[in-house]
Coordinates of C-alpha atoms in Angstrom, one line a residue:
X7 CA -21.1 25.8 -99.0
X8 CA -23.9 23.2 -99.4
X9 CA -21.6 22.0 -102.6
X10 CA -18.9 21.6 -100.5
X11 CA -20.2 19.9 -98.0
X12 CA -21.6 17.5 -100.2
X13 CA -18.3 16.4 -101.7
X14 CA -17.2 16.2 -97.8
X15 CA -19.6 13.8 -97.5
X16 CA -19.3 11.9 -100.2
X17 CA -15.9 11.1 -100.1
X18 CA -15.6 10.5 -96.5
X19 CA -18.4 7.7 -97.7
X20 CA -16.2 6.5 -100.5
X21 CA -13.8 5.7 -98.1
X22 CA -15.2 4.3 -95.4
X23 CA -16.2 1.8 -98.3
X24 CA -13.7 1.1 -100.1
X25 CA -11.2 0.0 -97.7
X26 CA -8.3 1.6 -99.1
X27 CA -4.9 0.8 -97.1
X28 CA -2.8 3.6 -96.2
X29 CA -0.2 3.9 -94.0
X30 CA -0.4 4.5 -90.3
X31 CA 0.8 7.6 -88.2
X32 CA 0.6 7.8 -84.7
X33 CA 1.0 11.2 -82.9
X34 CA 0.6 11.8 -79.3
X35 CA 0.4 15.8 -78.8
X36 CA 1.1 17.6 -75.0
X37 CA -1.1 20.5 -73.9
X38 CA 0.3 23.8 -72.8
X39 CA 3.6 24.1 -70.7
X40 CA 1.4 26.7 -68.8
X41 CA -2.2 27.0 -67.6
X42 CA -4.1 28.5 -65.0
X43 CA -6.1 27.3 -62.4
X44 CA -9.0 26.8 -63.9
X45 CA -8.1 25.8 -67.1
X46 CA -7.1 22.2 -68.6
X47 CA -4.1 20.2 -69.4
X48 CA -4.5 17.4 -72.5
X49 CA -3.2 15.2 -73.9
X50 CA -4.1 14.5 -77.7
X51 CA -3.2 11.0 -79.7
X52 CA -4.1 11.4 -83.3
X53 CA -4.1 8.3 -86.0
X54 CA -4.0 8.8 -89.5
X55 CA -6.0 6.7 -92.0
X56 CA -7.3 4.4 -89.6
X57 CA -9.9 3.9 -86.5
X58 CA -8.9 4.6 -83.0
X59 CA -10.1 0.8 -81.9
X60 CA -8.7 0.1 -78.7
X61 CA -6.6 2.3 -76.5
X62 CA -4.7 2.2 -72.7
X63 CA -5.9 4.1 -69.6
X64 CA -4.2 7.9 -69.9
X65 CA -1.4 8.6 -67.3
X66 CA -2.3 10.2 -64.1
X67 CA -0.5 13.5 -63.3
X68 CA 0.2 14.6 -59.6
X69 CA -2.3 16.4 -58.6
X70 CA -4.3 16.3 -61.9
X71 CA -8.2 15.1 -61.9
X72 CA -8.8 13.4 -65.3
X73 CA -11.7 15.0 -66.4
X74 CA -13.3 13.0 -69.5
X75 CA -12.5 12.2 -72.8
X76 CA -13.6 13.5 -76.1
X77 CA -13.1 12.2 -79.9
X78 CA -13.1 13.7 -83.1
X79 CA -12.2 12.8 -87.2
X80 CA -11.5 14.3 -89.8
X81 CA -11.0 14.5 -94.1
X82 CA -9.1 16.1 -96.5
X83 CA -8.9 15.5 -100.1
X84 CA -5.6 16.4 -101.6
X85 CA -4.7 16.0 -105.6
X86 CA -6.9 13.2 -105.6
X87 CA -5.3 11.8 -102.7
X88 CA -8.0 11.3 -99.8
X89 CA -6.3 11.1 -96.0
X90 CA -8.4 11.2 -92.7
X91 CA -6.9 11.7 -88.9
X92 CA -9.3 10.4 -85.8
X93 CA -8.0 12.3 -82.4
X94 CA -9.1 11.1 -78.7
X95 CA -8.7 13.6 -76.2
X96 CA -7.7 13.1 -72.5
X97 CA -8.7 16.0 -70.6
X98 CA -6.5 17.0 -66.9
X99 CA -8.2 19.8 -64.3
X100 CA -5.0 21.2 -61.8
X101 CA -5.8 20.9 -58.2
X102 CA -3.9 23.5 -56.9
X103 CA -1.0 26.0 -57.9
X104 CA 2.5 24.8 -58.5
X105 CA 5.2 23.1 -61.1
X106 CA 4.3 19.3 -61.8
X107 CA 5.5 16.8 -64.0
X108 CA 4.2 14.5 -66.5
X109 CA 6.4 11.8 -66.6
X110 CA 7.3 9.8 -69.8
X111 CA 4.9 6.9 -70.8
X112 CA 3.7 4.8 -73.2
X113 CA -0.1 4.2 -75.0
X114 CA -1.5 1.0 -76.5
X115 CA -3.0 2.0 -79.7
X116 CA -4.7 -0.5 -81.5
X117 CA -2.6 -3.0 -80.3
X118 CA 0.6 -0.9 -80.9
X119 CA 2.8 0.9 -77.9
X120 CA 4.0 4.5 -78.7
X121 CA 6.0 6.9 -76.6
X122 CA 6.2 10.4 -75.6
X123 CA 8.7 12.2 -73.3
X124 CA 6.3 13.5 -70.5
X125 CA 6.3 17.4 -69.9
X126 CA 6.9 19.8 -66.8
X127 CA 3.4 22.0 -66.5
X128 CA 3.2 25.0 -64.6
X129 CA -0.2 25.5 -63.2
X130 CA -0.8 29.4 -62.7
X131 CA -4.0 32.1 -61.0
X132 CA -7.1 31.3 -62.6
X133 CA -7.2 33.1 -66.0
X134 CA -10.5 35.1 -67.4
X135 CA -12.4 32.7 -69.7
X136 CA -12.3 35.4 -72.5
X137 CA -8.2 35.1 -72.5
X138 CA -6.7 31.9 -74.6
X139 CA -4.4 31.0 -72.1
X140 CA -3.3 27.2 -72.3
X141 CA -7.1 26.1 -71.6
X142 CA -8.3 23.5 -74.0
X143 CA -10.9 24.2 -76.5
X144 CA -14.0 22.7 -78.0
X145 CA -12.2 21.1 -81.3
X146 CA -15.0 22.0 -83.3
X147 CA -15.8 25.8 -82.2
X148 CA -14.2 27.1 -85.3
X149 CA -15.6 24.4 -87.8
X150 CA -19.6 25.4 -86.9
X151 CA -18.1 29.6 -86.5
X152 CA -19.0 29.8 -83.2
X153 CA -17.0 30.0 -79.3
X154 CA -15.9 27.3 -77.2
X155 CA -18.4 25.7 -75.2
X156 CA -18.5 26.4 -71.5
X157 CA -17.2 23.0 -69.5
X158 CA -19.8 20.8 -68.4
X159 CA -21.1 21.2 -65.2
X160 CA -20.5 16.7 -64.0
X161 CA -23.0 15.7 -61.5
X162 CA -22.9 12.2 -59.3
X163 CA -25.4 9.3 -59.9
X164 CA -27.3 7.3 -57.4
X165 CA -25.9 4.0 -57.3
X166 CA -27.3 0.3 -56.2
X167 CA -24.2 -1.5 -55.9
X168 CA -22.3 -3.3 -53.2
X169 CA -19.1 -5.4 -52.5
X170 CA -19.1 -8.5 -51.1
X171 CA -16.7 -11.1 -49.3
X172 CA -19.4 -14.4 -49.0
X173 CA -18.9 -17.5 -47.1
X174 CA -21.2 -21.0 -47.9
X175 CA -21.0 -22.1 -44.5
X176 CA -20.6 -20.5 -41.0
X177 CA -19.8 -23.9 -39.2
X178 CA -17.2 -26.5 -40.5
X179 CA -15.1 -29.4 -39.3
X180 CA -11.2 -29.0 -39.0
X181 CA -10.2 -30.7 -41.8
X182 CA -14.0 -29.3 -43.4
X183 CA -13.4 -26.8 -46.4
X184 CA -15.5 -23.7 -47.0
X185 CA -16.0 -21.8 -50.0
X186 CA -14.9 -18.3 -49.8
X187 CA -15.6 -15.4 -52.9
X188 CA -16.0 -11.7 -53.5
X189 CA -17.7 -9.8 -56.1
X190 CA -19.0 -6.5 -56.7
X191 CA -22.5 -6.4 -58.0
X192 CA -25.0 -3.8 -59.6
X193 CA -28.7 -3.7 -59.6
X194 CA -30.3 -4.0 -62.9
X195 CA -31.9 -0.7 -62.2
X196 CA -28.2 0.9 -61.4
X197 CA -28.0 4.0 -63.3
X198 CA -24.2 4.9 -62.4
X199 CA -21.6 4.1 -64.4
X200 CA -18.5 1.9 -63.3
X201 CA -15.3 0.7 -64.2
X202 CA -12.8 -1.8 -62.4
X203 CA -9.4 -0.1 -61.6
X204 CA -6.3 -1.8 -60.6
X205 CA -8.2 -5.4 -59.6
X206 CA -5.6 -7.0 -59.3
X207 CA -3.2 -4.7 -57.6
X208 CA -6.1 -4.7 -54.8
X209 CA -7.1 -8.4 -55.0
X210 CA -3.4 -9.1 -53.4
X211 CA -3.7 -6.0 -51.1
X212 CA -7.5 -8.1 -49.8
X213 CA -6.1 -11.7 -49.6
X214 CA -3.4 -10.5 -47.4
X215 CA -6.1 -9.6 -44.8
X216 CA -8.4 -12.0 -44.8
X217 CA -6.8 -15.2 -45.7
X218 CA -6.2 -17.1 -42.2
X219 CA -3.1 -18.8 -41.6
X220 CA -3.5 -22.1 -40.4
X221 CA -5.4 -23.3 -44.0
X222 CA -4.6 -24.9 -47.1
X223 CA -6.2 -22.6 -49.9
X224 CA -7.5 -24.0 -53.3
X225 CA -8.0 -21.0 -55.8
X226 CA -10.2 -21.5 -58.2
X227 CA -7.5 -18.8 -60.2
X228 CA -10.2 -16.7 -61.7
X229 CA -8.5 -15.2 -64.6
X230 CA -11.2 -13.0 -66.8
X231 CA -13.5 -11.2 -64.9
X232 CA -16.8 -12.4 -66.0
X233 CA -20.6 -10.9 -65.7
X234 CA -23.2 -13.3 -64.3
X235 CA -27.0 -12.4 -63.9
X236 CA -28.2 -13.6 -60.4
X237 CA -31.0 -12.9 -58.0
X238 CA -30.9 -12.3 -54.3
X239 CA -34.4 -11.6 -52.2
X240 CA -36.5 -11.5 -55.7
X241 CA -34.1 -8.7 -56.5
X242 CA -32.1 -9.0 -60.0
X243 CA -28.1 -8.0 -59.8
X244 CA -25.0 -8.2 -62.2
X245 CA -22.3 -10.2 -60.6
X246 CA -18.6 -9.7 -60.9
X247 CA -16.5 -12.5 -59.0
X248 CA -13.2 -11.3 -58.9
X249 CA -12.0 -14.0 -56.5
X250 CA -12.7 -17.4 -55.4
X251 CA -11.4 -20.6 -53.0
X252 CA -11.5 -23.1 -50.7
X253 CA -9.9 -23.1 -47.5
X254 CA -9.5 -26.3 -45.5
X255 CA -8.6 -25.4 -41.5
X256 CA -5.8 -27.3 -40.1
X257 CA -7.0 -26.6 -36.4
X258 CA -10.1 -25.9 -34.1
X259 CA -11.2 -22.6 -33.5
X260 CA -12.8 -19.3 -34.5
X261 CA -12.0 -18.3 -38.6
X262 CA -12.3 -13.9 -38.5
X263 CA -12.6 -12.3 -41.9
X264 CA -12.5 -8.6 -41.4
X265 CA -14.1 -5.9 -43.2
X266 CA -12.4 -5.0 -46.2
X267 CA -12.4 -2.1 -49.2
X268 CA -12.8 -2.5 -52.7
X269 CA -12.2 0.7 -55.1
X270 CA -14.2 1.1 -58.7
X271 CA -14.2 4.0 -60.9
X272 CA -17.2 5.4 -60.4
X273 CA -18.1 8.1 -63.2
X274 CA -20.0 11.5 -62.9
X275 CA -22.0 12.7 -65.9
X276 CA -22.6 16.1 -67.5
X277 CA -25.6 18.1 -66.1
X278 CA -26.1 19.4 -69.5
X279 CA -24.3 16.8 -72.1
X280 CA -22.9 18.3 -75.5
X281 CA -22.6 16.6 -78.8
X282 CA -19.0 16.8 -79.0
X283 CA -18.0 17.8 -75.1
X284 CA -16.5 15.2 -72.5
X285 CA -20.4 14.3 -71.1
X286 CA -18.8 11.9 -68.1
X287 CA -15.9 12.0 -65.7
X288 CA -13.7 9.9 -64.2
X289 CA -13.8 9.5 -59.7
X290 CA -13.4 6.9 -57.5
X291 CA -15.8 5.4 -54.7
X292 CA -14.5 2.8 -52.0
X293 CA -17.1 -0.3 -51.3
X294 CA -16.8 -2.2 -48.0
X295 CA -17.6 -5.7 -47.2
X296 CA -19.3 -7.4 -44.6
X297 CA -17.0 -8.8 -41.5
X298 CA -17.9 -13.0 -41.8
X299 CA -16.7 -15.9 -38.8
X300 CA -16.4 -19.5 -39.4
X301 CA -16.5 -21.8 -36.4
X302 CA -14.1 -24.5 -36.7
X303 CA -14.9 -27.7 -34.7
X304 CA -12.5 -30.3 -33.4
X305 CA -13.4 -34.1 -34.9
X306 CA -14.6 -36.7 -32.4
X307 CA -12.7 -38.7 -30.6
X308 CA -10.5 -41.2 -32.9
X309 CA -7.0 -43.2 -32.5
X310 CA -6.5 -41.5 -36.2
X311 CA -8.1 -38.5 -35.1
X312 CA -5.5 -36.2 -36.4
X313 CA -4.3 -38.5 -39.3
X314 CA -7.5 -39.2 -41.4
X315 CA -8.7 -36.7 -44.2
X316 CA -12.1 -35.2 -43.7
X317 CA -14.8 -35.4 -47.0
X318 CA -17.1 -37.4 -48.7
X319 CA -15.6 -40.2 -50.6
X320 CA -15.7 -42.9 -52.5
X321 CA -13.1 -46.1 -53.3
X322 CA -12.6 -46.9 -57.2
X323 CA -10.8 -49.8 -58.4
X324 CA -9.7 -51.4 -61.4
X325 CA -10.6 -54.3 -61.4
X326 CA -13.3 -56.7 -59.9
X327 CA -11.5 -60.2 -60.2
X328 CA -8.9 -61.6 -61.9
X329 CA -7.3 -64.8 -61.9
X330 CA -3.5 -65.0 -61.7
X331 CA -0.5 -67.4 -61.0
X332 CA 1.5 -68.0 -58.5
X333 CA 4.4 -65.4 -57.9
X334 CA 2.9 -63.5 -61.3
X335 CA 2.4 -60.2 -60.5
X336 CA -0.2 -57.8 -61.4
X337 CA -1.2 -53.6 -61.2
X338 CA -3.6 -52.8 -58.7
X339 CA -4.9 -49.3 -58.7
X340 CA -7.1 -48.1 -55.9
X341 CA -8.4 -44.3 -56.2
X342 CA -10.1 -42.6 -53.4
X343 CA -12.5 -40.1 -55.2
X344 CA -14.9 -37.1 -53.9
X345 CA -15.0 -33.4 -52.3
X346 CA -12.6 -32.7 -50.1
X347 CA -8.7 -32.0 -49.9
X348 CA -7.5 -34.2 -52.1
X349 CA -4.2 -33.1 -51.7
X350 CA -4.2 -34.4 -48.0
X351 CA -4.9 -38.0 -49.2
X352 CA -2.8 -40.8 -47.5
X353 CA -2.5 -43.9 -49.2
X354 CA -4.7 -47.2 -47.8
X355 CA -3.2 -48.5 -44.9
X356 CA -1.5 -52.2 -45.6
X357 CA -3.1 -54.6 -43.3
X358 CA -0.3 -57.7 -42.3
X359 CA -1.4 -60.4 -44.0
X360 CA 0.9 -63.8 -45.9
X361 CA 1.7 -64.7 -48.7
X362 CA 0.8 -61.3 -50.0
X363 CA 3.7 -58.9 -51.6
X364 CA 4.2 -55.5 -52.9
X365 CA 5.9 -52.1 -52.1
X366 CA 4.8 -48.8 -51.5
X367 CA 2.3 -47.3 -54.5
X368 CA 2.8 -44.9 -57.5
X369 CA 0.8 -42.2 -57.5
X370 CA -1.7 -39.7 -59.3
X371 CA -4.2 -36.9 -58.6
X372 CA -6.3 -34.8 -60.2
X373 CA -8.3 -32.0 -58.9
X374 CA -11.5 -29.9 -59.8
X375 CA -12.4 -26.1 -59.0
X376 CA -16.1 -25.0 -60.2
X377 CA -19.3 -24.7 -59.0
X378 CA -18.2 -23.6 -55.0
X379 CA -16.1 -26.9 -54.2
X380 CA -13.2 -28.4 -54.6
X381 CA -13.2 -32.3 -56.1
X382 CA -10.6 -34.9 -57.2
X383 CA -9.5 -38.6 -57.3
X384 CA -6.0 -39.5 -56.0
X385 CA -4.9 -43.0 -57.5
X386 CA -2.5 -45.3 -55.5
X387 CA -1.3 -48.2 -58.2
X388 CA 0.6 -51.0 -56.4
X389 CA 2.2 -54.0 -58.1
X390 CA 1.4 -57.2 -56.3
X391 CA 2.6 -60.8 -56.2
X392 CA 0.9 -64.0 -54.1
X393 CA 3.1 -66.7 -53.6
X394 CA 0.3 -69.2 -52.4
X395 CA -2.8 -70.6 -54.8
X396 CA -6.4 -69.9 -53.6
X397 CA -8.9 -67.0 -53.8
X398 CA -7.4 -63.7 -52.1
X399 CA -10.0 -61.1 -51.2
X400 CA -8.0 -57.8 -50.9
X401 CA -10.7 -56.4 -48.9
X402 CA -8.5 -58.1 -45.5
X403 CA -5.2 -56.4 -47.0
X404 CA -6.3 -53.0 -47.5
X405 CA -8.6 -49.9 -45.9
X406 CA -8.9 -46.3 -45.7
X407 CA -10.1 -44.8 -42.7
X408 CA -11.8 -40.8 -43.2
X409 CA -14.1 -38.6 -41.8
X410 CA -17.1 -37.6 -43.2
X411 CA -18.0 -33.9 -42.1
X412 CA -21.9 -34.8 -43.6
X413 CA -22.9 -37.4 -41.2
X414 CA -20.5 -36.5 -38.6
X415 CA -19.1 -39.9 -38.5
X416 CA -15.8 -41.9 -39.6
X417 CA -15.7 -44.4 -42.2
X418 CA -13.5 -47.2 -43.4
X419 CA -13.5 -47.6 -47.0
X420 CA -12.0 -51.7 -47.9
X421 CA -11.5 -53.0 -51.7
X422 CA -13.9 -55.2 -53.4
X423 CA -11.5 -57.0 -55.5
X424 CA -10.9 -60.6 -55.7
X425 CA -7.6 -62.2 -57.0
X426 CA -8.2 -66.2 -58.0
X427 CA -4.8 -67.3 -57.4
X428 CA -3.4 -71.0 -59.4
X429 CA -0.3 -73.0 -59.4
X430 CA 2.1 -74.7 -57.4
X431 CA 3.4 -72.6 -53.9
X432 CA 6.1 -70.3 -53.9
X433 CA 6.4 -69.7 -50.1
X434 CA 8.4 -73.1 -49.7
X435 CA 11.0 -72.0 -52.9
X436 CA 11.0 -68.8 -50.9
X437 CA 12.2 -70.3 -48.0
X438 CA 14.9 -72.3 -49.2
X439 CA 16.3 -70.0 -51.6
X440 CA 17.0 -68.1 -48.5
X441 CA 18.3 -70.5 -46.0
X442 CA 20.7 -71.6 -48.7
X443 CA 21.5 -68.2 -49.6
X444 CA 23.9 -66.7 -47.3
X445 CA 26.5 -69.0 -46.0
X446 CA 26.7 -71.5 -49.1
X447 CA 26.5 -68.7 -51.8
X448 CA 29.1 -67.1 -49.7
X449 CA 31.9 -69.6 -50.2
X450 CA 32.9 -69.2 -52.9
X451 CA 33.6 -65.7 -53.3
X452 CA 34.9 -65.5 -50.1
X453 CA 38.5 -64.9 -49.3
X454 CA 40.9 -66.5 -46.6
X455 CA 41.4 -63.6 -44.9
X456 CA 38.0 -64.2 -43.3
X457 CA 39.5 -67.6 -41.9
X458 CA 42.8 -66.7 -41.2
X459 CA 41.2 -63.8 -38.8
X460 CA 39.0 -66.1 -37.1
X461 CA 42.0 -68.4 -36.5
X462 CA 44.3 -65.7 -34.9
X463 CA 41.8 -64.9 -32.8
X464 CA 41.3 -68.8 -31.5
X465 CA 45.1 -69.1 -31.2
X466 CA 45.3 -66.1 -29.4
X467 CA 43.1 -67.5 -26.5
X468 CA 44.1 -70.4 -26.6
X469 CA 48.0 -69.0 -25.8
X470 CA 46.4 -66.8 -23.2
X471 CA 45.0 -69.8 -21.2
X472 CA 48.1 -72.0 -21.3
X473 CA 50.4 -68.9 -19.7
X474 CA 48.1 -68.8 -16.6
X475 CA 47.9 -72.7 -16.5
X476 CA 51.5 -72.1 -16.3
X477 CA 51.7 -69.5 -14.2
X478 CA 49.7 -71.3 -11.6
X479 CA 51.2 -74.4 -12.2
X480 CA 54.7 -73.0 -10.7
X481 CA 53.3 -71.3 -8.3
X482 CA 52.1 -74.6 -6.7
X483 CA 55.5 -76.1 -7.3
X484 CA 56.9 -73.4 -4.8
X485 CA 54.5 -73.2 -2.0
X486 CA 55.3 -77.3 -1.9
X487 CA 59.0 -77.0 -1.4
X488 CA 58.6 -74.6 1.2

């Protein structure tokens, strides 16, 4: 025996070693058709020459409780030819009596999907533990020559853990934006075990209560749901963020964000753990958040009161001065940087002044999520001509008018360029390019059926009047006779 298990050993080493490569085979194995009540279904995948690496979540089964999972591996050494099989072990406890079905599914192994058919299971009385029945063994009772291990009796942790829906301010401006993110966090001295089930399944389910209507919402699109060591009150906690984003308010008034659930697997563990038993089982425990209220305030009085963005900016520019000729046209590209809703951005407002030309502005944005706030420049590039020489200060053609929710005060925001402008004037060339323009240049591509109707219509009149000189004419004639 000792001999024996030597060899076992040994060439379960060589192997491990020597990174032979033999083929793959993947079976998925169903428990009994028929079980009692206080028995267990499984489900078995076993892998052949290879390490169970990654795997999905099991199915559920109507009304099934997943009770745990359990591994095992083993060796043979045939003719020379060494083969080893690694098993994982999903165990299902019946709820009540009755006929339920497994539907058919499909596992990720190792990066590989496999299927099975699914099974109808007929759940029974509760059956002595000294009868076989359909009940699921301990895999290695027969290996060590002994009986199957009793079940594990699973017992629930104390947890320090919470869910939270957390606001960074509790007073904005309309227009203002606020941050808003949830997270479920753990005390570093947690002891219970938790998973994340269906996040994203319930992060819809949560927005739809508690995202208001009337705002524009900037998600910062957290993908991969990170850890993060923070403290709150002296106290040390894991952080998971599973959602965060701005909300800018269109309107005045009170922002309610209600109470709301958040579900995490929550895992019992065996009273009395075994080697090779399932020493932890799968249940579920709802978290609730914290109800939050954002007053919304109207902005001061303002002609552009409900026109002008609300944030702290700055203006960029391309330039500082340039020197340029007369009717030679440049780019000009103003950008209106900072935090705020950079999507709401007007472009400057054009102040009437001569000699000055362009048309309305190409333009750009770019916008930045991180660190609680949303930030971004939108560029407005205009192409300008100046028809008269002398130094133009672009300042007196454009501003930008916005609110800023900091000091509670608006503020204009005007260029610093300046445009040194040479050469003879263009306005008087202007001009008389477009006096002579319409009639003269008309001439000759006009035809004479433009004449000819203008000359009907003189004749016309002209016919008209004669008949009632006429007409009166005789008239006189006959009142004289008489």
């Amino acid at each position: 025996m000792i001999k024996t298990l030597a060899q076992f050993i040994f060439v379960y080493s060589l192997m491990a070693f020597s990174g032979m490569a033999i083929a793959q085979d993947v079976q998925i194995e169903l428990g009994s058709a028929e079980i009692g009540l206080n028995e267990t279904f499984t489900i078995k995948v076993t892998i052949s020459n290879e390490k169970i690496k990654s795997y999905d979540q099991f199915p559920d089964i109507p009304s099934f409780q997943k009770q745990g999972i359990s591994q095992s591996s083993s060796m043979n050494l045939i003719n020379g030819q060494m083969s080893s099989s690694n098993s994982i072990i999903q165990y299902y406890r019946p709820s009540r009596k009755g006929v339920f079905t497994l539907p058919s599914f499909e596992l990720s192994i190792n990066g590989q999907a496999y299927s099975s058919p699914g099974k109808q299971i007929t759940v029974g009385d509760a059956v002595s533990r000294s009868g076989s029945g359909g009940a699921a063994s301990d895999p290695f009772a027969d290996f060590f020559g002994r009986s199957a291990v009793e079940e594990p009796e699973y017992v629930e942790m104390e947890d320090d853990a919470f869910f939270s829906v957390s606001v960074d301010k509790e007073e904005v401006f309309q227009g203002e934006g606020f941050n808003v993110s949830m997270a479920f966090y753990m005390s570093e001295s947690n002891q219970a075990q938790f998973s994340f089930h269906e996040a994203g399944r319930q992060l819809d389910n949560v927005l739809k209560k508690i995202k208001p209507s009337n705002v524009w919402e900037e998600n910062f699109n957290i993908s991969n749901i990170e850890r993060e060591q923070v403290t709150i009150n002296g106290k040390r906690w894991t952080k998971f963020k599973v959602y965060e984003a701005t909300f800018f308010p269109f309107s005045e008034g009170e922002i309610e964000i209600p109470r709301v659930p958040w579900e995490m697997i929550k895992y019992k563990v065996a009273k009395n753990p075994t080697f090779f038993g399932a020493n932890r089982q799968e249940d579920f425990k709802t978290f609730y958040s914290n109800p939050k209220s954002i007053k919304v305030k109207p902005l001061p009085p303002h002609p552009l009161k409900n026109e002008v963005s609300v944030g702290e900016f700055q203006l960029r520019e391309n330039i500082k001065s340039i020197e340029v000729e007369t009717g030679q046209g440049f780019d000009y590209s103003l950008g209106i940087s900072g935090v705020g809703n950079i999507n709401a951005i007007s472009p400057p407002k054009r102040l009437p002044v001569a000699n000055l030309n362009t048309y309305d502005p190409n333009v750009r944005q770019q916008i930045n999520r991180g660190y609680g706030r949303v930030s971004g420049i939108k560029e407005f590039n205009y192409y300008i001509t100046i028809n008269e020489a002398g130094d133009v200060d672009l300042g007196r053609n454009f501003e930008w008018i916005y609110f800023d929710p900091v000091r509670a005060v608006y503020d204009t925001l005007v260029p610093q360029a300046k445009i040194s402008v040479v050469g003879d004037s263009k306005v008087n060339q202007a001009i008389s390019s477009q006096r002579l323009g319409g009639i003269y240049d008309r001439i000759s591509t006009e035809d004479n059926r433009f004449l000819n109707e203008k000359y009907k219509y003189y004749f016309t009149v002209s016919i008209n009047v004669l008949l009632l000189l006429a007409v009166a004419l005789l008239a006189l004639l006959i009142i004289r006779k008489r």
